[in-house]
PDB file of C-alpha atoms in Angstrom:
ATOM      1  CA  UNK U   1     -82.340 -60.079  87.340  1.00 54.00           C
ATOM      2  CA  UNK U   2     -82.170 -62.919  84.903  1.00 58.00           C
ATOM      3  CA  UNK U   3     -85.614 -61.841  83.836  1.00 60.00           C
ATOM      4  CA  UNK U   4     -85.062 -58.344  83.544  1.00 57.00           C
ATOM      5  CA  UNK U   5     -81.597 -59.286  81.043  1.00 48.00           C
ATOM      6  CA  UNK U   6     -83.886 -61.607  79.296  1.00 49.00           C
ATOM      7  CA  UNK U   7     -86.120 -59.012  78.163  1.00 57.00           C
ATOM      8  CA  UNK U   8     -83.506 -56.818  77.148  1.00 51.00           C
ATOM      9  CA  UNK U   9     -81.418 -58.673  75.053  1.00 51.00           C
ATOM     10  CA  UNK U  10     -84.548 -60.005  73.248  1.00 51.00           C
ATOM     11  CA  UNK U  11     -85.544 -56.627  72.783  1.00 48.00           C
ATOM     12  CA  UNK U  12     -82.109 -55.901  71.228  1.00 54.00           C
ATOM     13  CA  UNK U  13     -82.536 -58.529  69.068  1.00 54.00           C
ATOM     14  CA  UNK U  14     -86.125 -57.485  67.770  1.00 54.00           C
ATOM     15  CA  UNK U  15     -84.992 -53.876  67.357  1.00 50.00           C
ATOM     16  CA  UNK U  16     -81.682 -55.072  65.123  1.00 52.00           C
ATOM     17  CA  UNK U  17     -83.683 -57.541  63.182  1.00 51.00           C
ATOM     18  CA  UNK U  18     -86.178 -54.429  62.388  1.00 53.00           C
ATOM     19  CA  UNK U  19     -83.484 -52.500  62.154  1.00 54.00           C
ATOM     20  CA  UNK U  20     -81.810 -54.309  59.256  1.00 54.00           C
ATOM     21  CA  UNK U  21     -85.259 -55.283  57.523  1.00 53.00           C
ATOM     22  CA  UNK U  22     -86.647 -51.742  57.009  1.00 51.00           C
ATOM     23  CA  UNK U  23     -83.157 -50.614  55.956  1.00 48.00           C
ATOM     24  CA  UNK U  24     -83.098 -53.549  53.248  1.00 54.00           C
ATOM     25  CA  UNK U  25     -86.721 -52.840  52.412  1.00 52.00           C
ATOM     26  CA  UNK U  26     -85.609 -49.125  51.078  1.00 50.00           C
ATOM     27  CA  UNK U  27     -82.603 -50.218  49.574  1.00 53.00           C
ATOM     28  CA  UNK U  28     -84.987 -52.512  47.043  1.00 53.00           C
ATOM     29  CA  UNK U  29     -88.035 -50.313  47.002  1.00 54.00           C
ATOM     30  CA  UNK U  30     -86.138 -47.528  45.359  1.00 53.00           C
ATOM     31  CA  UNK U  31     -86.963 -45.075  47.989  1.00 53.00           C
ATOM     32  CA  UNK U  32     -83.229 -44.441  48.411  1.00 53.00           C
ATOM     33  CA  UNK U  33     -82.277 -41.326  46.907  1.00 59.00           C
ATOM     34  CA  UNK U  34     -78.990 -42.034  44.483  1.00 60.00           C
ATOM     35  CA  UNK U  35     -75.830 -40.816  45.218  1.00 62.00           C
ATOM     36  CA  UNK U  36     -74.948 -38.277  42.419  1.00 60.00           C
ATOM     37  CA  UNK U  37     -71.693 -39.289  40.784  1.00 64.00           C
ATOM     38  CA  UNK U  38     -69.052 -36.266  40.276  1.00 60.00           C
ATOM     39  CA  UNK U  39     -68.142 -35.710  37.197  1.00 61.00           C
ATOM     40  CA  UNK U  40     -65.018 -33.703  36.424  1.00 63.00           C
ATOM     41  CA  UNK U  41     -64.904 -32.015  33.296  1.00 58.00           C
ATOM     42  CA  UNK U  42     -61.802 -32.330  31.268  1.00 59.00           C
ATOM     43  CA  UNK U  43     -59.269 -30.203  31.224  1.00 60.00           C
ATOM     44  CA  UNK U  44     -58.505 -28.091  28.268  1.00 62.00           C
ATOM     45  CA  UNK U  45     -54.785 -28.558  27.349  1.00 59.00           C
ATOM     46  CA  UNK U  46     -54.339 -25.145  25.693  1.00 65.00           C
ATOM     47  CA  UNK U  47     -50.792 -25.152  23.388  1.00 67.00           C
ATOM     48  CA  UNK U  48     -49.144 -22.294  23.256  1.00 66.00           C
ATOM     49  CA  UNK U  49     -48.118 -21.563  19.644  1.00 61.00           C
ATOM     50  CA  UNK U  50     -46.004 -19.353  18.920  1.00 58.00           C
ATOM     51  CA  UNK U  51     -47.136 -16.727  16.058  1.00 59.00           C
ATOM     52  CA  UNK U  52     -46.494 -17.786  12.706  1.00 56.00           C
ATOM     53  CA  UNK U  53     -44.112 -14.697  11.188  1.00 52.00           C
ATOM     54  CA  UNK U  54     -45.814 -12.640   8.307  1.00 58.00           C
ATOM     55  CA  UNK U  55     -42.333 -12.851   6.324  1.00 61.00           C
ATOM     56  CA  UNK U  56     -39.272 -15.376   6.826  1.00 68.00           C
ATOM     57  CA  UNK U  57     -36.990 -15.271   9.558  1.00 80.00           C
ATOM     58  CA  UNK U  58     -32.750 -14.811   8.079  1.00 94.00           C
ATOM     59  CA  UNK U  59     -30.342 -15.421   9.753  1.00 98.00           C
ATOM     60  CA  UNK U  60     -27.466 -13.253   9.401  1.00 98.00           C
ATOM     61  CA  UNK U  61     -24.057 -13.663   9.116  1.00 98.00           C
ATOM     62  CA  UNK U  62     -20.967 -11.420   8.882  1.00 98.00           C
ATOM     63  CA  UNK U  63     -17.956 -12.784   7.251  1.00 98.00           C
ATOM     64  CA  UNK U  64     -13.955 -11.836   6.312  1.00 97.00           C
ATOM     65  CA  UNK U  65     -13.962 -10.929   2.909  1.00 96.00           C
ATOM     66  CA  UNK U  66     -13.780 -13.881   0.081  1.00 97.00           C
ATOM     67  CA  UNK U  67     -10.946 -14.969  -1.661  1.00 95.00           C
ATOM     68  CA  UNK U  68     -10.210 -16.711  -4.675  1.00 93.00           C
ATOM     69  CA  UNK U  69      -9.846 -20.131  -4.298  1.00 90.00           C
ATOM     70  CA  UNK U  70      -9.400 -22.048  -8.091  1.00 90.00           C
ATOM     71  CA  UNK U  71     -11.160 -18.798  -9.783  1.00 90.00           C
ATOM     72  CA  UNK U  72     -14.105 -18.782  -7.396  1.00 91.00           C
ATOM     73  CA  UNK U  73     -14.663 -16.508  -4.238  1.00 94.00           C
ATOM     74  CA  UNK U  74     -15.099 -18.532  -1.447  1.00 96.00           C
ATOM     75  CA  UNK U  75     -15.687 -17.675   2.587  1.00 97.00           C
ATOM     76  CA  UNK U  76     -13.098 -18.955   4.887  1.00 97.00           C
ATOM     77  CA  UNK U  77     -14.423 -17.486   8.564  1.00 98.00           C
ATOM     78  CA  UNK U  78     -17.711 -16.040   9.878  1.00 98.00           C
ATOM     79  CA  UNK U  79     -17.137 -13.585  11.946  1.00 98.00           C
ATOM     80  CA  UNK U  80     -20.411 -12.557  13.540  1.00 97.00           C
ATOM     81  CA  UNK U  81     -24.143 -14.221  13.726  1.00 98.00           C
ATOM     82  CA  UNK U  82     -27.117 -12.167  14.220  1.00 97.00           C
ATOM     83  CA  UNK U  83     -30.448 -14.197  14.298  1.00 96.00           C
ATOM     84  CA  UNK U  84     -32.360 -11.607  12.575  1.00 95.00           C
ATOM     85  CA  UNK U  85     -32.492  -8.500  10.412  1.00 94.00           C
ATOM     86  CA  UNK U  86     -33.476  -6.013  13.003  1.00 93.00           C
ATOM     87  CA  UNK U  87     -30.313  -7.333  15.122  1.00 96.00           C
ATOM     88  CA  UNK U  88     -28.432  -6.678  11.943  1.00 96.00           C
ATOM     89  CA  UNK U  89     -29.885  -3.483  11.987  1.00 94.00           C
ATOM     90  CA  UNK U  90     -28.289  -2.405  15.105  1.00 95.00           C
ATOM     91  CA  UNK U  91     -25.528  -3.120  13.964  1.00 94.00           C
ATOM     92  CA  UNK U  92     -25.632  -1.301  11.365  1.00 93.00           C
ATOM     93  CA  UNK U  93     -25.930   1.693  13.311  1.00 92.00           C
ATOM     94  CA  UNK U  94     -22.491   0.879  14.557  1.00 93.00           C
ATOM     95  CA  UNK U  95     -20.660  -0.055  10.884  1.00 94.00           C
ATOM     96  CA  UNK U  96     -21.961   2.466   8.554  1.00 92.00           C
ATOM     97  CA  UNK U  97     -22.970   1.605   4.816  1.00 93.00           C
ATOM     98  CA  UNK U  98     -22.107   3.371   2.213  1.00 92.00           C
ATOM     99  CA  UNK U  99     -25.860   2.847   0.642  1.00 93.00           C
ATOM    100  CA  UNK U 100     -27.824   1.925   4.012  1.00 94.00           C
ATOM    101  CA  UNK U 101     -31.248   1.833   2.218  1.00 94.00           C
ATOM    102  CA  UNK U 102     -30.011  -0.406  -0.705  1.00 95.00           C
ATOM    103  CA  UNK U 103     -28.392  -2.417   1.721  1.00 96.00           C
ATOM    104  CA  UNK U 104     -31.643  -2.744   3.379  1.00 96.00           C
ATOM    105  CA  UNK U 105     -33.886  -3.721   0.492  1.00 96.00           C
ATOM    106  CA  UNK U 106     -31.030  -6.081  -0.594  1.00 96.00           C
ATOM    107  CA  UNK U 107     -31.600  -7.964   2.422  1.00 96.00           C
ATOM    108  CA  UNK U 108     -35.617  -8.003   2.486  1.00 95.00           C
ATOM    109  CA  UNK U 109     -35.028  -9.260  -0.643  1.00 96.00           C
ATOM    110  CA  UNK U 110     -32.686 -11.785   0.097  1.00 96.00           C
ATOM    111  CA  UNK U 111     -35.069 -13.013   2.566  1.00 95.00           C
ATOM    112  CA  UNK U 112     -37.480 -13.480   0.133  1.00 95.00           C
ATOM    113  CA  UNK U 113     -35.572 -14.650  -2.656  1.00 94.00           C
ATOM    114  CA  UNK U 114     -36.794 -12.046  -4.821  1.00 95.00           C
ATOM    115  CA  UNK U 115     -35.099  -9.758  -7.620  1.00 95.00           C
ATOM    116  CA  UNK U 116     -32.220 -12.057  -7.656  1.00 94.00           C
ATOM    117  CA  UNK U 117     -31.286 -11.806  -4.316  1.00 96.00           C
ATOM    118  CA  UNK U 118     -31.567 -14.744  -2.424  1.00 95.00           C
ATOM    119  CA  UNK U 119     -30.862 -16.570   0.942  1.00 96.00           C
ATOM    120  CA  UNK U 120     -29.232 -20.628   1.691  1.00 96.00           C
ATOM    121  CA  UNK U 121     -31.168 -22.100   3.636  1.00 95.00           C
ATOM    122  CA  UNK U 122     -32.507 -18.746   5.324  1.00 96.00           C
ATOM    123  CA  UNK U 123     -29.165 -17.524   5.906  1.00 98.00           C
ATOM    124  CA  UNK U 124     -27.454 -14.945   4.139  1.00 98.00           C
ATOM    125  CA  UNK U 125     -23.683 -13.917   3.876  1.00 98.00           C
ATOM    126  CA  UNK U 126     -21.896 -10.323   4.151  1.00 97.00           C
ATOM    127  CA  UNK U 127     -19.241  -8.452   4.574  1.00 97.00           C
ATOM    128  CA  UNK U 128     -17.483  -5.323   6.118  1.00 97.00           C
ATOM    129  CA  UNK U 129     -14.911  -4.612   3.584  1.00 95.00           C
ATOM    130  CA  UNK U 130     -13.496  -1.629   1.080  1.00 92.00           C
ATOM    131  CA  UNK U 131     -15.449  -0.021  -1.976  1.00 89.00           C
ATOM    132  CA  UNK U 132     -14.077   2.585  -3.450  1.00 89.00           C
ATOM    133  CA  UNK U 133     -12.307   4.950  -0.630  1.00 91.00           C
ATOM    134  CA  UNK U 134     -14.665   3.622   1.832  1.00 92.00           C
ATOM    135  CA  UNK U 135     -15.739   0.683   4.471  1.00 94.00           C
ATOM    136  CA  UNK U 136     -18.626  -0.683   3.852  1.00 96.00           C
ATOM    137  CA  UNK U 137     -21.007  -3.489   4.156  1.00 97.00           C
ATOM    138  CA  UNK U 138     -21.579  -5.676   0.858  1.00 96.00           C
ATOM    139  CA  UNK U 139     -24.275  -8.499  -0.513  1.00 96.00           C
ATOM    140  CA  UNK U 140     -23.055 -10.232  -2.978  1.00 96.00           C
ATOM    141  CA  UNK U 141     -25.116 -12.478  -4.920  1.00 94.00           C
ATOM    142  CA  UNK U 142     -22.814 -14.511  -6.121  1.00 94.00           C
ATOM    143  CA  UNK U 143     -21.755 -15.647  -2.633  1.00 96.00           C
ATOM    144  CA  UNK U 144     -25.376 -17.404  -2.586  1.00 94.00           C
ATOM    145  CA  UNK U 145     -26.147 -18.543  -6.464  1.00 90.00           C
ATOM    146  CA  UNK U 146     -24.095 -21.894  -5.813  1.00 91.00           C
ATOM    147  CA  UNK U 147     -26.368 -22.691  -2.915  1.00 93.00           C
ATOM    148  CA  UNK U 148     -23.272 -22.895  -0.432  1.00 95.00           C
ATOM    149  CA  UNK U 149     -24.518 -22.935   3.067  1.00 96.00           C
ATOM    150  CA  UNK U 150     -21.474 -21.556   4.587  1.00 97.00           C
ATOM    151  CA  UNK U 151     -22.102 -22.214   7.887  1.00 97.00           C
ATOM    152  CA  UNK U 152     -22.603 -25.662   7.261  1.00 96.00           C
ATOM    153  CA  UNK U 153     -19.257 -25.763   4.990  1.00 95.00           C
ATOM    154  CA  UNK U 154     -16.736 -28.318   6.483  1.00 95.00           C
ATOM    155  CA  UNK U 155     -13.625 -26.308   6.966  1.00 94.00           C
ATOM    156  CA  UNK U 156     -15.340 -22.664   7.897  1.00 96.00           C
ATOM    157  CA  UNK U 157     -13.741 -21.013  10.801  1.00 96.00           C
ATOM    158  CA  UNK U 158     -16.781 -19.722  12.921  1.00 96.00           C
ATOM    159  CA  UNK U 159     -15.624 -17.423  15.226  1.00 95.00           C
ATOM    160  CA  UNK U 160     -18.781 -15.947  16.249  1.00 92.00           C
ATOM    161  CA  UNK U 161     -19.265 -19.440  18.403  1.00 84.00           C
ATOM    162  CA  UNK U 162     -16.063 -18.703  19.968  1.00 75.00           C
ATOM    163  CA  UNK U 163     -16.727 -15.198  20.600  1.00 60.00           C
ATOM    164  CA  UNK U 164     -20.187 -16.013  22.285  1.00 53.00           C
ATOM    165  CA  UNK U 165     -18.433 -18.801  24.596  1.00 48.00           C
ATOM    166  CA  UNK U 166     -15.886 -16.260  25.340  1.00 48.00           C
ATOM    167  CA  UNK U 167     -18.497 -13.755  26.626  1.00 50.00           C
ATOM    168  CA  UNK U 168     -20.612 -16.406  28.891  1.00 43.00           C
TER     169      UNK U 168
END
């Protein structure tokens, strides 16, 4: 029996030690096909940018009608915000003008700053008030040639953020 475990533990030894030379030899001899690497292609971070507007943006703002304060109108209270012209428009629909295409063009205009009409700071200021016999919605220029941003004017009442907390 010794013999027998003799033979097979030196043939063990034989068949590792072959084992672990041929597997060196093609690790050197370059027969040893190489493991492709992956390679991850990077990802495209796409922004999403919001389109650039063919004209400006206004926002809108109704106030109570000016009063004189040491010979020059002034606003005390804006009433009502609407963050563009179309939502103005709407509106409109509601509150009739007496002129609703001049009143239109005014504010394209405005937005502009051409043919004297002009915006603060993309903003522009109206009002629902009398003209003659009737209501009415009126531009005036002169609220804007001072460059007064009213809504930035310490001391405005601006009831339209009161109103929208209200409504939440």
């Amino acid at each position: 029996m010794p013999s027998t475990l003799l033979k097979f533990v030196g043939l063990g030894s034989i068949a590792a030690a072959g084992g672990g030379i041929t597997l060196g030899a093609m690790k050197f001899s370059g027969t040893e096909k190489p493991t492709p690497k992956s390679v991850e292609a990077p990802l495209e971070s796409k922004e999403v940018v919001p389109p650039i507007p063919t004209e400006p943006t206004c926002v809108i703002y109704e106030a109570k009608e000016p009063i004189k304060k040491d010979g020059v109108d002034e606003f005390t209270e804006l009433l009502k915000k609407f963050e563009n012209k179309e939502e103005f428009f709407k509106e409109l629909q509601v509150r009739r003008s007496t002129n609703e295409s001049g009143l239109k063009a005014e504010l394209d205009d405005a937005c502009k700053n051409l043919n004297n009409k002009r915006n603060v700071n993309g903003n522009i200021y109206l009002w629902y008030g009398r003209s003659g016999s009737q209501e009415t919605w009126i531009y005036a220029t002169r609220m804007h040639d001072k460059n007064v941003d009213w809504v930035n004017k310490e001391g405005i009442i601006k009831s339209f953020e009161t109103r929208n907390t209200q409504e939440r």
